[in-house]
Amino acid sequence: MGTSIAPLQASGMDVSAAALRYWEQRQNIASGNIANVSTDGFKGERAFASLLNGSSAPVISTTTDFSAGPMTTTGAPLDLAIQGAGFFVVQTANGERLTRGGSMQINPAHQLVDRTGDPLLGESDASGGSAGPITIPPGTAKLMIDSGGAVVADGKQIARLRVEQPPQGAQLQHDTNGLFLRPASVAGVPVVQRTVRQGVVEQSNVSSVGSMVDMIAIQRAYANVQKVMTTMDAAREHLLRHKPHVM
């Protein structure tokens, strides 16, 4: 009676396939970060691996890095940023979204809008302004926005920007154009706790050099896993071809 050879366990290939999926996800995240290096107020995604329930296959988890990006002084009156915590609120076709600001514009309807044309929203304020899109009076010669978000046109307050903050530890989901989905649990930031800066733009907190280094490391890791899978597959084929026949 001949000697039988036990088939190779599939776990090695399974773990390698899971590793490939992990590195593919890492690559997608890194690509998204690189694509938004120049997006004002963008917050990078960070990825890390974990093992669940004793599994040897890595599972990817992600978190958003909400550290501040570099602040650049432009002096342009429609450039807005928030120093510290908080988000502006814009109205998009898909609902309200949160943004850290950027280079704003005034559209043909005289509304204050972000770079993609979504109106910034104001809040009701006894000193001037109501909830909803902010309209700048035609012919305004001087537009001032103070640290509390009050919008002052030629010396008269016409609106106050909504500034909101999600609960501590909340994980915001990225939307398009550097926006974030607005969770139901956000709260308004008290005026005295706001630091809105006019004539300043917060840049992306993603480092172009760091992201490229990360992408290269990911691609190398992916190639190494592919090489391991190719080697295991070749070994399996070799054993199958040379498996002794049972007499």
mmCIF file of C-alpha atoms in Angstrom, residues 41-212:
data_model
loop_
_atom_site.group_PDB
_atom_site.id
_atom_site.type_symbol
_atom_site.label_atom_id
_atom_site.label_comp_id
_atom_site.label_asym_id
_atom_site.label_seq_id
_atom_site.Cartn_x
_atom_site.Cartn_y
_atom_site.Cartn_z
ATOM 1 C CA GLY A 41 -10.181 71.495 4.739
ATOM 2 C CA PHE A 42 -9.892 67.832 3.733
ATOM 3 C CA LYS A 43 -9.269 65.361 6.552
ATOM 4 C CA GLY A 44 -7.293 62.247 5.686
ATOM 5 C CA GLU A 45 -8.368 58.687 6.315
ATOM 6 C CA ARG A 46 -6.101 56.422 8.346
ATOM 7 C CA ALA A 47 -6.213 52.632 8.075
ATOM 8 C CA PHE A 48 -4.980 49.927 10.388
ATOM 9 C CA ALA A 49 -5.249 46.139 10.560
ATOM 10 C CA SER A 50 -6.738 44.044 13.322
ATOM 11 C CA LEU A 51 -7.418 40.361 13.899
ATOM 12 C CA LEU A 52 -10.927 39.394 14.933
ATOM 13 C CA ASN A 53 -12.081 36.271 16.776
ATOM 14 C CA GLY A 54 -8.691 34.618 16.628
ATOM 15 C CA SER A 55 -8.556 34.814 12.845
ATOM 16 C CA SER A 56 -5.151 34.986 11.175
ATOM 17 C CA ALA A 57 -6.575 37.099 8.340
ATOM 18 C CA PRO A 58 -6.233 40.879 8.745
ATOM 19 C CA VAL A 59 -9.361 43.023 8.867
ATOM 20 C CA ILE A 60 -9.091 46.672 7.910
ATOM 21 C CA SER A 61 -10.423 49.431 10.122
ATOM 22 C CA THR A 62 -10.433 53.111 9.262
ATOM 23 C CA THR A 63 -10.632 56.370 11.120
ATOM 24 C CA THR A 64 -10.609 59.999 10.071
ATOM 25 C CA ASP A 65 -7.704 62.164 11.159
ATOM 26 C CA PHE A 66 -9.309 65.411 12.339
ATOM 27 C CA SER A 67 -6.050 67.159 13.126
ATOM 28 C CA ALA A 68 -5.885 70.699 11.777
ATOM 29 C CA GLY A 69 -4.380 71.323 8.384
ATOM 30 C CA PRO A 70 -1.966 74.214 7.756
ATOM 31 C CA MET A 71 -3.643 77.623 7.864
ATOM 32 C CA THR A 72 -2.789 79.897 4.939
ATOM 33 C CA THR A 73 -3.523 83.620 5.123
ATOM 34 C CA THR A 74 -4.860 84.888 1.790
ATOM 35 C CA GLY A 75 -6.540 88.139 2.769
ATOM 36 C CA ALA A 76 -9.443 87.301 0.430
ATOM 37 C CA PRO A 77 -12.729 88.280 2.175
ATOM 38 C CA LEU A 78 -14.530 85.142 0.962
ATOM 39 C CA ASP A 79 -11.888 82.729 2.238
ATOM 40 C CA LEU A 80 -13.092 81.190 5.503
ATOM 41 C CA ALA A 81 -11.623 78.749 7.994
ATOM 42 C CA ILE A 82 -12.311 77.559 11.525
ATOM 43 C CA GLN A 83 -9.538 77.575 14.086
ATOM 44 C CA GLY A 84 -10.108 74.674 16.442
ATOM 45 C CA ALA A 85 -13.297 72.629 16.646
ATOM 46 C CA GLY A 86 -16.376 73.079 14.504
ATOM 47 C CA PHE A 87 -17.741 72.835 10.991
ATOM 48 C CA PHE A 88 -19.685 75.130 8.698
ATOM 49 C CA VAL A 89 -22.922 73.732 7.273
ATOM 50 C CA VAL A 90 -23.807 73.735 3.578
ATOM 51 C CA GLN A 91 -26.974 72.730 1.757
ATOM 52 C CA THR A 92 -26.369 70.204 -1.017
ATOM 53 C CA ALA A 93 -28.752 68.426 -3.372
ATOM 54 C CA ASN A 94 -28.457 65.404 -1.057
ATOM 55 C CA GLY A 95 -29.042 67.235 2.207
ATOM 56 C CA GLU A 96 -26.995 69.198 4.710
ATOM 57 C CA ARG A 97 -23.275 68.537 4.892
ATOM 58 C CA LEU A 98 -20.417 69.682 7.117
ATOM 59 C CA THR A 99 -17.331 71.480 5.819
ATOM 60 C CA ARG A 100 -14.227 73.040 7.282
ATOM 61 C CA GLY A 101 -14.437 75.933 4.856
ATOM 62 C CA GLY A 102 -12.287 77.114 1.994
ATOM 63 C CA SER A 103 -12.551 79.651 -0.794
ATOM 64 C CA MET A 104 -16.177 80.743 -0.930
ATOM 65 C CA GLN A 105 -18.003 82.615 -3.683
ATOM 66 C CA ILE A 106 -21.115 84.681 -4.260
ATOM 67 C CA ASN A 107 -23.418 83.113 -6.854
ATOM 68 C CA PRO A 108 -25.715 84.974 -9.299
ATOM 69 C CA ALA A 109 -28.495 84.859 -6.669
ATOM 70 C CA HIS A 110 -26.112 86.719 -4.296
ATOM 71 C CA GLN A 111 -25.880 83.694 -1.992
ATOM 72 C CA LEU A 112 -22.658 82.821 -0.174
ATOM 73 C CA VAL A 113 -21.674 79.401 -1.556
ATOM 74 C CA ASP A 114 -18.759 76.997 -1.378
ATOM 75 C CA ARG A 115 -16.465 76.217 -4.309
ATOM 76 C CA THR A 116 -18.947 73.744 -5.790
ATOM 77 C CA GLY A 117 -21.907 76.130 -5.512
ATOM 78 C CA ASP A 118 -23.569 74.735 -2.378
ATOM 79 C CA PRO A 119 -24.997 77.530 -0.159
ATOM 80 C CA LEU A 120 -23.550 78.097 3.295
ATOM 81 C CA LEU A 121 -26.279 78.083 5.909
ATOM 82 C CA GLY A 122 -26.893 80.658 8.596
ATOM 83 C CA GLU A 123 -28.704 80.488 11.898
ATOM 84 C CA SER A 124 -31.278 82.723 13.519
ATOM 85 C CA ASP A 125 -29.621 85.598 15.360
ATOM 86 C CA ALA A 126 -31.256 88.512 17.148
ATOM 87 C CA SER A 127 -28.537 90.869 15.909
ATOM 88 C CA GLY A 128 -29.323 90.045 12.299
ATOM 89 C CA GLY A 129 -29.861 86.950 10.208
ATOM 90 C CA SER A 130 -32.170 83.983 9.920
ATOM 91 C CA ALA A 131 -31.823 80.274 9.309
ATOM 92 C CA GLY A 132 -31.111 79.194 5.755
ATOM 93 C CA PRO A 133 -28.873 80.304 2.886
ATOM 94 C CA ILE A 134 -27.016 83.584 3.392
ATOM 95 C CA THR A 135 -27.775 86.307 0.869
ATOM 96 C CA ILE A 136 -25.272 89.137 0.421
ATOM 97 C CA PRO A 137 -26.979 92.454 -0.497
ATOM 98 C CA PRO A 138 -26.149 93.532 -4.069
ATOM 99 C CA GLY A 139 -23.639 96.343 -4.189
ATOM 100 C CA THR A 140 -22.007 95.456 -0.879
ATOM 101 C CA ALA A 141 -18.674 97.278 -0.743
ATOM 102 C CA LYS A 142 -17.211 95.686 2.388
ATOM 103 C CA LEU A 143 -17.989 92.249 3.746
ATOM 104 C CA MET A 144 -16.718 91.341 7.198
ATOM 105 C CA ILE A 145 -17.075 88.034 9.046
ATOM 106 C CA ASP A 146 -16.039 88.068 12.693
ATOM 107 C CA SER A 147 -14.714 85.242 14.867
ATOM 108 C CA GLY A 148 -18.238 84.355 16.014
ATOM 109 C CA GLY A 149 -19.434 83.919 12.430
ATOM 110 C CA ALA A 150 -21.385 87.189 12.183
ATOM 111 C CA VAL A 151 -21.638 88.298 8.544
ATOM 112 C CA VAL A 152 -21.498 92.098 8.337
ATOM 113 C CA ALA A 153 -22.194 93.906 5.052
ATOM 114 C CA ASP A 154 -21.175 97.577 4.982
ATOM 115 C CA GLY A 155 -21.358 97.791 8.758
ATOM 116 C CA LYS A 156 -24.695 95.973 9.220
ATOM 117 C CA GLN A 157 -24.997 92.374 10.407
ATOM 118 C CA ILE A 158 -27.047 90.424 7.880
ATOM 119 C CA ALA A 159 -26.419 86.839 8.997
ATOM 120 C CA ARG A 160 -24.532 84.493 11.305
ATOM 121 C CA LEU A 161 -22.893 81.362 10.005
ATOM 122 C CA ARG A 162 -23.999 78.046 11.463
ATOM 123 C CA VAL A 163 -21.076 76.363 13.194
ATOM 124 C CA GLU A 164 -21.682 72.848 14.517
ATOM 125 C CA GLN A 165 -19.686 70.135 16.208
ATOM 126 C CA PRO A 166 -20.398 66.366 16.366
ATOM 127 C CA PRO A 167 -20.077 64.599 19.726
ATOM 128 C CA GLN A 168 -16.568 63.760 20.864
ATOM 129 C CA GLY A 169 -15.408 60.499 19.333
ATOM 130 C CA ALA A 170 -18.023 60.503 16.567
ATOM 131 C CA GLN A 171 -16.772 59.065 13.288
ATOM 132 C CA LEU A 172 -17.866 61.283 10.415
ATOM 133 C CA GLN A 173 -18.250 59.794 6.966
ATOM 134 C CA HIS A 174 -16.606 61.485 4.016
ATOM 135 C CA ASP A 175 -18.793 62.755 1.207
ATOM 136 C CA THR A 176 -17.657 64.276 -2.088
ATOM 137 C CA ASN A 177 -15.674 67.531 -2.437
ATOM 138 C CA GLY A 178 -14.197 67.356 1.049
ATOM 139 C CA LEU A 179 -17.611 67.428 2.749
ATOM 140 C CA PHE A 180 -18.822 65.203 5.576
ATOM 141 C CA LEU A 181 -22.216 63.631 6.159
ATOM 142 C CA ARG A 182 -23.996 65.471 8.954
ATOM 143 C CA PRO A 183 -24.962 63.123 11.806
ATOM 144 C CA ALA A 184 -28.222 63.698 13.656
ATOM 145 C CA SER A 185 -26.464 64.299 16.965
ATOM 146 C CA VAL A 186 -24.466 67.415 16.067
ATOM 147 C CA ALA A 187 -24.792 70.477 18.286
ATOM 148 C CA GLY A 188 -24.285 74.157 17.635
ATOM 149 C CA VAL A 189 -21.001 75.631 18.846
ATOM 150 C CA PRO A 190 -21.688 78.589 21.184
ATOM 151 C CA VAL A 191 -20.719 81.904 19.610
ATOM 152 C CA VAL A 192 -18.162 82.671 22.316
ATOM 153 C CA GLN A 193 -16.408 79.358 21.657
ATOM 154 C CA ARG A 194 -16.046 79.854 17.899
ATOM 155 C CA THR A 195 -12.966 81.055 16.075
ATOM 156 C CA VAL A 196 -13.980 81.778 12.497
ATOM 157 C CA ARG A 197 -11.156 83.291 10.487
ATOM 158 C CA GLN A 198 -11.783 85.463 7.448
ATOM 159 C CA GLY A 199 -9.122 85.699 4.764
ATOM 160 C CA VAL A 200 -7.662 82.334 5.795
ATOM 161 C CA VAL A 201 -7.869 78.881 4.204
ATOM 162 C CA GLU A 202 -7.245 75.610 6.027
ATOM 163 C CA GLN A 203 -5.388 73.286 3.729
ATOM 164 C CA SER A 204 -5.744 69.518 3.613
ATOM 165 C CA ASN A 205 -4.065 67.754 6.519
ATOM 166 C CA VAL A 206 -2.781 65.094 4.111
ATOM 167 C CA SER A 207 0.947 65.212 3.381
ATOM 168 C CA SER A 208 1.653 64.580 -0.299
ATOM 169 C CA VAL A 209 5.105 63.155 0.465
ATOM 170 C CA GLY A 210 3.854 60.960 3.292
ATOM 171 C CA SER A 211 0.961 59.679 1.186
ATOM 172 C CA MET A 212 3.237 58.779 -1.723
#
